[in-house]
Amino acid sequence: MLKYKVVELSTVSEDMIEETLNEWSAKGWSFDGIHFAMRESQKRPSMAFMLFTIEEI
């Protein structure tokens, strides 16, 4: 059975994304995608949601 994990990042930076990827990959999770939440008045995302999957028996 495929299991999903959503990790919310309130600080969106290259370092935080890299740290989160390394942390969950080391736990056996596979990166599935990333979604950014944007504010209309800003060019940078205010939040990010990282999706991971793992196969459970």
PDB file of N, CA and C in Angstrom, residues 17-41:
ATOM      1  N   ILE A  17      14.392  23.539   1.880  1.00  0.00           N
ATOM      2  CA  ILE A  17      13.935  22.509   0.942  1.00  0.00           C
ATOM      3  C   ILE A  17      14.948  21.367   0.900  1.00  0.00           C
ATOM      4  N   GLU A  18      16.226  21.708   0.812  1.00  0.00           N
ATOM      5  CA  GLU A  18      17.286  20.695   0.781  1.00  0.00           C
ATOM      6  C   GLU A  18      17.318  19.878   2.071  1.00  0.00           C
ATOM      7  N   GLU A  19      17.197  20.551   3.204  1.00  0.00           N
ATOM      8  CA  GLU A  19      17.198  19.863   4.503  1.00  0.00           C
ATOM      9  C   GLU A  19      16.029  18.887   4.612  1.00  0.00           C
ATOM     10  N   THR A  20      14.858  19.322   4.181  1.00  0.00           N
ATOM     11  CA  THR A  20      13.665  18.472   4.239  1.00  0.00           C
ATOM     12  C   THR A  20      13.796  17.279   3.299  1.00  0.00           C
ATOM     13  N   LEU A  21      14.299  17.505   2.080  1.00  0.00           N
ATOM     14  CA  LEU A  21      14.524  16.399   1.139  1.00  0.00           C
ATOM     15  C   LEU A  21      15.474  15.362   1.728  1.00  0.00           C
ATOM     16  N   ASN A  22      16.583  15.821   2.282  1.00  0.00           N
ATOM     17  CA  ASN A  22      17.571  14.903   2.856  1.00  0.00           C
ATOM     18  C   ASN A  22      17.023  14.157   4.069  1.00  0.00           C
ATOM     19  N   GLU A  23      16.278  14.856   4.923  1.00  0.00           N
ATOM     20  CA  GLU A  23      15.724  14.236   6.132  1.00  0.00           C
ATOM     21  C   GLU A  23      14.761  13.101   5.798  1.00  0.00           C
ATOM     22  N   TRP A  24      13.792  13.371   4.927  1.00  0.00           N
ATOM     23  CA  TRP A  24      12.774  12.360   4.638  1.00  0.00           C
ATOM     24  C   TRP A  24      13.287  11.266   3.707  1.00  0.00           C
ATOM     25  N   SER A  25      14.216  11.583   2.824  1.00  0.00           N
ATOM     26  CA  SER A  25      14.830  10.558   1.970  1.00  0.00           C
ATOM     27  C   SER A  25      15.634   9.575   2.809  1.00  0.00           C
ATOM     28  N   ALA A  26      16.318  10.073   3.827  1.00  0.00           N
ATOM     29  CA  ALA A  26      17.093   9.208   4.718  1.00  0.00           C
ATOM     30  C   ALA A  26      16.191   8.257   5.500  1.00  0.00           C
ATOM     31  N   LYS A  27      14.929   8.635   5.682  1.00  0.00           N
ATOM     32  CA  LYS A  27      13.962   7.788   6.393  1.00  0.00           C
ATOM     33  C   LYS A  27      13.283   6.787   5.458  1.00  0.00           C
ATOM     34  N   GLY A  28      13.668   6.790   4.176  1.00  0.00           N
ATOM     35  CA  GLY A  28      13.112   5.832   3.219  1.00  0.00           C
ATOM     36  C   GLY A  28      11.975   6.363   2.365  1.00  0.00           C
ATOM     37  N   TRP A  29      11.599   7.622   2.541  1.00  0.00           N
ATOM     38  CA  TRP A  29      10.518   8.218   1.766  1.00  0.00           C
ATOM     39  C   TRP A  29      11.049   8.709   0.422  1.00  0.00           C
ATOM     40  N   SER A  30      10.212   8.632  -0.612  1.00  0.00           N
ATOM     41  CA  SER A  30      10.565   9.117  -1.952  1.00  0.00           C
ATOM     42  C   SER A  30       9.868  10.448  -2.211  1.00  0.00           C
ATOM     43  N   PHE A  31      10.620  11.400  -2.732  1.00  0.00           N
ATOM     44  CA  PHE A  31      10.061  12.713  -3.050  1.00  0.00           C
ATOM     45  C   PHE A  31       9.072  12.578  -4.202  1.00  0.00           C
ATOM     46  N   ASP A  32       7.879  13.161  -4.038  1.00  0.00           N
ATOM     47  CA  ASP A  32       6.823  13.048  -5.045  1.00  0.00           C
ATOM     48  C   ASP A  32       6.497  14.389  -5.704  1.00  0.00           C
ATOM     49  N   GLY A  33       6.743  15.490  -5.001  1.00  0.00           N
ATOM     50  CA  GLY A  33       6.450  16.785  -5.605  1.00  0.00           C
ATOM     51  C   GLY A  33       6.463  17.899  -4.580  1.00  0.00           C
ATOM     52  N   ILE A  34       6.350  19.120  -5.078  1.00  0.00           N
ATOM     53  CA  ILE A  34       6.320  20.297  -4.210  1.00  0.00           C
ATOM     54  C   ILE A  34       5.299  21.283  -4.759  1.00  0.00           C
ATOM     55  N   HIS A  35       4.547  21.907  -3.865  1.00  0.00           N
ATOM     56  CA  HIS A  35       3.556  22.918  -4.229  1.00  0.00           C
ATOM     57  C   HIS A  35       3.842  24.171  -3.418  1.00  0.00           C
ATOM     58  N   PHE A  36       3.812  25.312  -4.084  1.00  0.00           N
ATOM     59  CA  PHE A  36       4.091  26.581  -3.432  1.00  0.00           C
ATOM     60  C   PHE A  36       2.806  27.377  -3.254  1.00  0.00           C
ATOM     61  N   ALA A  37       2.689  28.036  -2.094  1.00  0.00           N
ATOM     62  CA  ALA A  37       1.580  28.953  -1.828  1.00  0.00           C
ATOM     63  C   ALA A  37       2.122  30.368  -1.999  1.00  0.00           C
ATOM     64  N   MET A  38       1.509  31.103  -2.911  1.00  0.00           N
ATOM     65  CA  MET A  38       1.992  32.445  -3.242  1.00  0.00           C
ATOM     66  C   MET A  38       1.050  33.507  -2.670  1.00  0.00           C
ATOM     67  N   ARG A  39       1.639  34.646  -2.348  1.00  0.00           N
ATOM     68  CA  ARG A  39       0.851  35.822  -1.994  1.00  0.00           C
ATOM     69  C   ARG A  39       0.844  36.737  -3.212  1.00  0.00           C
ATOM     70  N   GLU A  40      -0.268  37.370  -3.429  1.00  0.00           N
ATOM     71  CA  GLU A  40      -0.421  38.204  -4.622  1.00  0.00           C
ATOM     72  C   GLU A  40       0.592  39.352  -4.662  1.00  0.00           C
ATOM     73  N   SER A  41       0.931  39.890  -3.507  1.00  0.00           N
ATOM     74  CA  SER A  41       1.805  41.065  -3.453  1.00  0.00           C
ATOM     75  C   SER A  41       3.298  40.722  -3.444  1.00  0.00           C
TER      76      SER A  41
END
